[in-house]
Coordinates of C-alpha atoms in Angstrom, one line a residue:
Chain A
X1 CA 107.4 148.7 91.8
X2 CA 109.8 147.6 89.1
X3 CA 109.0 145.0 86.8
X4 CA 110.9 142.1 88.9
X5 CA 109.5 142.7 91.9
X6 CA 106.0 142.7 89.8
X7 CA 106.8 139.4 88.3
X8 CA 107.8 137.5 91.8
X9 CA 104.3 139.2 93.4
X10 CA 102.7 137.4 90.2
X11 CA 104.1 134.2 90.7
X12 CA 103.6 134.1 94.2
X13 CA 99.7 134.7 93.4
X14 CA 100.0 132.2 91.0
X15 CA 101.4 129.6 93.7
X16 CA 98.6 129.9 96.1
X17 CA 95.9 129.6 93.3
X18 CA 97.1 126.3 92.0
X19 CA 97.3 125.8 95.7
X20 CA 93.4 126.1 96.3
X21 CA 93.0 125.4 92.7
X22 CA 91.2 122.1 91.1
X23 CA 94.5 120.2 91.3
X24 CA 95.5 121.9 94.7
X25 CA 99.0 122.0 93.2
X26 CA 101.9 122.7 95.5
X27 CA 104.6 120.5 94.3
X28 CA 105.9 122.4 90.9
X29 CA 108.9 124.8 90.6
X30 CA 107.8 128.4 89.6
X31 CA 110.8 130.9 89.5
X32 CA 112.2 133.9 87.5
X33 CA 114.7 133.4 85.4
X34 CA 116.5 135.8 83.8
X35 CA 113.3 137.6 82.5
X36 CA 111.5 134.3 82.0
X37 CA 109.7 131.8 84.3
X38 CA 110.5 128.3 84.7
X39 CA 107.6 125.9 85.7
X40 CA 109.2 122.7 86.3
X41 CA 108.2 119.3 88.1
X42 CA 106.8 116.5 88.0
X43 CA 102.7 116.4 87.9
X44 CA 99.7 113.8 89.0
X45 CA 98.1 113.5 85.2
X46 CA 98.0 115.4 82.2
X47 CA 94.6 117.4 83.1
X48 CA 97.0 118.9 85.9
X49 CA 99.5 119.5 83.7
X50 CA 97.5 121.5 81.4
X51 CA 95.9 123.5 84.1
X52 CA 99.0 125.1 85.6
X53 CA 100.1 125.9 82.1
X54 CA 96.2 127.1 81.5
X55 CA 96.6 129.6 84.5
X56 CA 100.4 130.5 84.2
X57 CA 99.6 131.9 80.8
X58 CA 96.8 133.8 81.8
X59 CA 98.2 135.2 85.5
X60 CA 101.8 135.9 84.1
X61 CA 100.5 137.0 80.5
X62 CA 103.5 139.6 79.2
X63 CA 106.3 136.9 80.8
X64 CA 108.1 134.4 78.8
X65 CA 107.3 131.0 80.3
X66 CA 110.2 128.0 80.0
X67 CA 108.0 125.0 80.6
X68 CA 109.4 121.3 81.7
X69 CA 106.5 119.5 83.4
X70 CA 106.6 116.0 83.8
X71 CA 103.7 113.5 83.9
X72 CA 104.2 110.8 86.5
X73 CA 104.4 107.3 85.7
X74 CA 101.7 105.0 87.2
X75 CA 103.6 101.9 86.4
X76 CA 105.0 99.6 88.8
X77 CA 108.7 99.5 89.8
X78 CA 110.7 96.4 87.5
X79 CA 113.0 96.1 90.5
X80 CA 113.1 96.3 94.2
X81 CA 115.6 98.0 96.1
X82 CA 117.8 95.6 98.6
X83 CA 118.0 96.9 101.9
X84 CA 120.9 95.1 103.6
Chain B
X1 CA 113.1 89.0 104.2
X2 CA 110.0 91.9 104.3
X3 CA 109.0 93.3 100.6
X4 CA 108.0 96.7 101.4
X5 CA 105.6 98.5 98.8
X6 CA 105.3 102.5 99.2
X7 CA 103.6 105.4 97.8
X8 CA 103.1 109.0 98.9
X9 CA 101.6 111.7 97.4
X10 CA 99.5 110.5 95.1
X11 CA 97.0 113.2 95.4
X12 CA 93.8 111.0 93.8
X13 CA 91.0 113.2 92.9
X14 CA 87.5 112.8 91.8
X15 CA 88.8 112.1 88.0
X16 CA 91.4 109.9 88.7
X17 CA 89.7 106.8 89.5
X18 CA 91.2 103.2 88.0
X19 CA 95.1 105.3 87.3
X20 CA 96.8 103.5 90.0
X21 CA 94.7 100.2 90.0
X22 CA 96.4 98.6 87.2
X23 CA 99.6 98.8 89.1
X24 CA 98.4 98.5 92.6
X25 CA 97.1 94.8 91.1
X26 CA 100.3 93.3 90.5
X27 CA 101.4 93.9 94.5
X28 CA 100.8 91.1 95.6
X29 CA 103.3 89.7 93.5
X30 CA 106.1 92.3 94.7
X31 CA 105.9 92.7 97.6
X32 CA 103.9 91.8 101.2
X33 CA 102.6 95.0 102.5
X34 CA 101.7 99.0 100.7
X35 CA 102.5 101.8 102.9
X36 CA 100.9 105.3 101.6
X37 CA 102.9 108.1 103.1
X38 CA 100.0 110.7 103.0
X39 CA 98.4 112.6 100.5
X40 CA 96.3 110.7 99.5
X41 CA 93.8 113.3 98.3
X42 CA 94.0 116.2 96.6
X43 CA 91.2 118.5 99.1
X44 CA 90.7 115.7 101.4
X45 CA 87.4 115.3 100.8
X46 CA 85.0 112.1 101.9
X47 CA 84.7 112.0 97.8
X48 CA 88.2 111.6 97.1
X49 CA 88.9 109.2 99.6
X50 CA 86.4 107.3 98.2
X51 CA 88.1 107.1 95.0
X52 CA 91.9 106.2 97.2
X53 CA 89.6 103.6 98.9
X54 CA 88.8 101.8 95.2
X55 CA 92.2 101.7 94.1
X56 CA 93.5 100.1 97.0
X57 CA 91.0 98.0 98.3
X58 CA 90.9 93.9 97.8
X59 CA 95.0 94.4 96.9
X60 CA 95.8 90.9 98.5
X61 CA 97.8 92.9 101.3
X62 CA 97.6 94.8 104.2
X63 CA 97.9 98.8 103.4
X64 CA 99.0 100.7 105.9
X65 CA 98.4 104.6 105.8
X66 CA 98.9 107.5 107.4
X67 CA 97.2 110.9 105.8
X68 CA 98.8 114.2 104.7
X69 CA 98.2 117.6 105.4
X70 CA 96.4 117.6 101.7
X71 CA 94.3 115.2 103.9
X72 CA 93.3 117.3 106.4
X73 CA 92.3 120.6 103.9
X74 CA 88.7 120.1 104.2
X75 CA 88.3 119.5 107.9
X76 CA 87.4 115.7 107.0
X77 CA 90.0 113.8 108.1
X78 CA 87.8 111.6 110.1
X79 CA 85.6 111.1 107.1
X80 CA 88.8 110.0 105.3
X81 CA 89.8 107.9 107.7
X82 CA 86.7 106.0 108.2
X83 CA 86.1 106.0 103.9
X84 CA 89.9 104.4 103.8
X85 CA 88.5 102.2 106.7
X86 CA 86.1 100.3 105.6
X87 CA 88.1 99.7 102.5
X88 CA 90.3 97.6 104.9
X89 CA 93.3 100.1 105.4
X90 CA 94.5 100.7 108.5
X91 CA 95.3 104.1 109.0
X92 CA 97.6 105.7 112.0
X93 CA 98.1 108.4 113.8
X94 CA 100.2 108.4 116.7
X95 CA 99.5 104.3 116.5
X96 CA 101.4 101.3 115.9
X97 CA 99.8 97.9 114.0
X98 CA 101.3 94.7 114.3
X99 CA 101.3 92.5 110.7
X100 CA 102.0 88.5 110.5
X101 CA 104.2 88.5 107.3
X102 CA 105.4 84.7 107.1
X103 CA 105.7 84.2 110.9
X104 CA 108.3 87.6 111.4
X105 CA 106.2 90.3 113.0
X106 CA 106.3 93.5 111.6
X107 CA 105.3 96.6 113.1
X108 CA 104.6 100.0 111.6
X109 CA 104.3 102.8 113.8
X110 CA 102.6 106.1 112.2
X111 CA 102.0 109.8 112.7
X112 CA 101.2 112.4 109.7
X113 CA 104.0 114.3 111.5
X114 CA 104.3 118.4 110.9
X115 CA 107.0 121.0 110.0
X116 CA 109.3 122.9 112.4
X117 CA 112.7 122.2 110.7
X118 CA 115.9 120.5 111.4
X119 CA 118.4 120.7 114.0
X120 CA 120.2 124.1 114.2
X121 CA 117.9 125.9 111.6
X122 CA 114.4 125.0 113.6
X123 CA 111.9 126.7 115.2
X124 CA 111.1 127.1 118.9
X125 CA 108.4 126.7 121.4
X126 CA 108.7 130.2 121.7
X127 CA 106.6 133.5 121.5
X128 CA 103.5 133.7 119.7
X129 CA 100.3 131.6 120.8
X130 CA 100.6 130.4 117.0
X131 CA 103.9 129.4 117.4
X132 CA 104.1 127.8 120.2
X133 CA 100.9 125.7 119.0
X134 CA 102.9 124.7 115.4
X135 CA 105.9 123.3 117.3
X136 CA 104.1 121.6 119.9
X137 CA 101.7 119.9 117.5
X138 CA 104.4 118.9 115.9
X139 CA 106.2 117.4 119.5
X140 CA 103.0 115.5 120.1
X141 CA 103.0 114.0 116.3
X142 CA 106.7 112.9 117.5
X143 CA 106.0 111.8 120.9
X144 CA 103.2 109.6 119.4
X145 CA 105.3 108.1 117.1
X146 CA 108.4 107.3 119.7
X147 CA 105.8 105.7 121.9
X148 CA 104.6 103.5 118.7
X149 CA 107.5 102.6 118.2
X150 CA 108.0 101.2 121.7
X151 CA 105.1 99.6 121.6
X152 CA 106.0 97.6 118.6
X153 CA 109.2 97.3 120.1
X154 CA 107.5 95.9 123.1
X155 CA 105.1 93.4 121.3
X156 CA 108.2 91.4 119.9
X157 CA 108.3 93.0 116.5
X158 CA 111.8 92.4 114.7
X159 CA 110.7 94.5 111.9
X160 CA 109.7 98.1 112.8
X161 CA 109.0 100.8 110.5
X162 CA 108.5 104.5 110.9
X163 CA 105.8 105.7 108.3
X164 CA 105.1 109.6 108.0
X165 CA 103.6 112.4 105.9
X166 CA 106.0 115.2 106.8
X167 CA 110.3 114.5 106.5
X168 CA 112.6 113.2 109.1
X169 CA 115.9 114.4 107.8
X170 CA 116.3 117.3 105.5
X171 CA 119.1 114.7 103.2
X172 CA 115.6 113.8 101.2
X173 CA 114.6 117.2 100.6
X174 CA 117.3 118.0 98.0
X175 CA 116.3 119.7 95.6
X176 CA 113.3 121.7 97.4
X177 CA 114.0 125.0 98.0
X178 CA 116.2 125.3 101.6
X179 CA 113.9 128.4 102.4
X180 CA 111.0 125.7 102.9
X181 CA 112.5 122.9 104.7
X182 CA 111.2 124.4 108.0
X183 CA 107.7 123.5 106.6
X184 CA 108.7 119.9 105.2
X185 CA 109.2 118.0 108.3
X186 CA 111.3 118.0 111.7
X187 CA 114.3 116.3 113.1
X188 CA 111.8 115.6 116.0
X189 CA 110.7 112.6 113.9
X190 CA 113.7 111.4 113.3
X191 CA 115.0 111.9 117.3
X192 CA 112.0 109.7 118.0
X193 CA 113.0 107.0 115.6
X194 CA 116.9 107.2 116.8
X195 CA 115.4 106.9 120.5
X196 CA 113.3 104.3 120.2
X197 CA 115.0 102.1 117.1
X198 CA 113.1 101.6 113.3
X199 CA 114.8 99.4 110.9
X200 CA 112.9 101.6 107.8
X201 CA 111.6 105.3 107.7
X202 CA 109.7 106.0 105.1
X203 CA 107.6 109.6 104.3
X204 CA 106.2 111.8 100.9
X205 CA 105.3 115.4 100.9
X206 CA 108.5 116.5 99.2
X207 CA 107.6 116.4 95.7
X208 CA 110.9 117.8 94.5
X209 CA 113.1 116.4 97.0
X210 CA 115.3 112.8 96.9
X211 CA 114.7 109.8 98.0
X212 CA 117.8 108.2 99.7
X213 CA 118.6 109.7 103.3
X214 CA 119.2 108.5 106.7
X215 CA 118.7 109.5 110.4
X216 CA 122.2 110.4 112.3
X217 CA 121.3 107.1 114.3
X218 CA 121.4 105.3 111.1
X219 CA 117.8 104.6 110.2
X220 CA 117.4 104.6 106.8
X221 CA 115.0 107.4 105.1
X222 CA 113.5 107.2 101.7
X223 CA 111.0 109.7 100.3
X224 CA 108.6 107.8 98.6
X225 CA 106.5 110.8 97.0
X226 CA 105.2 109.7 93.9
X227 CA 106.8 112.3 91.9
X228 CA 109.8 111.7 93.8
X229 CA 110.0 108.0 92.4
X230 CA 108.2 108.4 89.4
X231 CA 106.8 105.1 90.0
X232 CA 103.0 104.0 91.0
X233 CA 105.0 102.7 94.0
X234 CA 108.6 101.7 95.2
X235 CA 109.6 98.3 96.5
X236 CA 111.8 97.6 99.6
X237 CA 113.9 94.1 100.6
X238 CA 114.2 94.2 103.9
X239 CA 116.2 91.5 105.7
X240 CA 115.5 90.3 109.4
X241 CA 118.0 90.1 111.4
X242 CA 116.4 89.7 114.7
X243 CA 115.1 86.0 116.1
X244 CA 112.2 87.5 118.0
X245 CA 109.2 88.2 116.9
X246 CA 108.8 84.8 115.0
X247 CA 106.8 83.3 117.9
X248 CA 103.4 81.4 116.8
X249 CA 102.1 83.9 118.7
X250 CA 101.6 86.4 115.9
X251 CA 98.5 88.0 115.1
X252 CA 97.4 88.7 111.3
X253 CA 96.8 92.4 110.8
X254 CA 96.2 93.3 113.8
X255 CA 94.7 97.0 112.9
X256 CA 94.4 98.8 116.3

């Protein structure tokens, strides 16, 4: 197994336990690239965005993560859209 | 004109009572009815429908949900929907509910919906017990909601709305991986809402998908995920072009 294919079988574990995790997190990007990982998305709170980060740092230890994970806003919309 | 509010996916667990609330407080100002597209929970859990039930209940509008497959994790769905209930939403699966929004009646038809793909890259009744079963779930989700729909259509609504979990139309999944769209919704749905006629689609469960698409019948589609919008909930105009459904014979909320 080279390292690659080591790295994709780690994120792929790390996908299903965020899945069946605290958060049950399916809805974040989690892909090699280059020899980093990106974690990207937009997340329900901050706890949840602190958890992936929690586990992706200790499942993918060794691999450079790139991180870009967004809090959602809870605000309400300032305009409607017009649907003709 | 109809003010739509929406919201999918906004996967409320046991910590995250009073996040929405603020927002969901000011609705009735915006708008005349909240759809939730699904996902309501994170483990669907009687607990965390609990906490979904406080943060939409006593909103000075009818809500209108239909759960997620987040939803259904725990086996609890019927806890969920009975928690979401007695809270005073109406939730639907493979049901229509007529609402009385200044005299226009407007119906929305509802069905949590399932995967299967989209037309020329789906699956097939075909093989396998288990595949056989996931496509034909996914058939009865559409059936039910094509037969809403009629229903609504039927019962004089000029307004009629499709509200799902899963995706009618891959357009609002862009930016999800293409590998996955077979597991993000089915052009079923949208052949049931082409066949039967919906003036507004709306769905969730794509969290990194778009939210502007339409059916090829030309129903309009918007993802309403709550990542998706980035918004406690979007707001819809919808003008009513049809003279039925104005009769005095209109029935408030009719939950069925």
């Amino acid at each position: 197994m080279n390292d690659t294919s080591a790295a994709e079988y780690r994120i792929a574990h790390l996908r299903e336990h965020l899945a069946s995790g605290d958060y049950a997190e399916m809805g974040v990007r989690i892909e090699l690239r280059g020899s980093s990982v990106l974690i990207a998305g937009t997340v329900s709170s901050a706890g949840c965005r602190d958890e992936i980060l929690r586990m992706a740092k200790e499942e993918l230890a060794g691999l450079p993560l790139r991180e870009d994970l967004i809090v959602v806003s809870a605000t309400a919309p300032d305009h409607p859209e017009e649907l003709a | 004109m109809i003010r739509i509010a929406a919201v999918g996916d906004i996967h409320l667990g046991l910590d995250s009572a009073g996040v929405l609330r603020p927002a969901f407080e000011t609705i009735r100002d915006s708008a005349d009815v909240l759809l939730l597209a699904g996902d309501l929970t994170r483990h669907g859990t009687a607990g965390e429908a609990r906490v979904v039930a406080q943060e939409v209940a006593g909103l000075g509008v009818p809500v209108v949900a239909v759960l997620g497959n987040h939803d259904y994790h725990s086996d609890q769905q019927a806890e969920v929907t009975a928690v979401l209930g007695e809270a005073g939403v109406t939730v639907l699966e493979g049901q229509g509910t007529v609402l009385d929004i200044g005299g226009v009646r407007v119906g929305v038809a509802g069905t949590k919906g399932f995967g299967g793909g989209f037309a020329g890259r789906s699956g097939g009744d075909f093989g396998e017990p288990e595949m056989k079963e996931f496509i034909r779930y996914t058939r009865r989700c559409a059936e039910g909601l094509r037969r809403s729909l009629d229903e609504l259509k039927a019962r004089g609504c000029s307004v009629r709305i499709a509200l799902t979990h899963f995706a009618p139309v891959p357009d609002t999944l862009a930016g999800e991986p293409p590998e996955i769209f077979p597991f993000l919704g089915s052009y079923l749905l949208a052949e049931a809402m082409d066949e039967s006629g919906a003036d507004l689609a709306v769905h969730g469960h794509a969290h990194l998908g778009t939210e502007h698409g339409m059916t090829s019948g030309g129903v309009r589609v918007r993802n309403v995920a709550q990542p998706v919008i980035d918004r406690a909930f979007a707001v819809y105009h919808l003008a009513v072009h049809a003279a039925v459904g104005t009769a005095a014979d209109s029935v408030p909320v009719a939950a069925e």
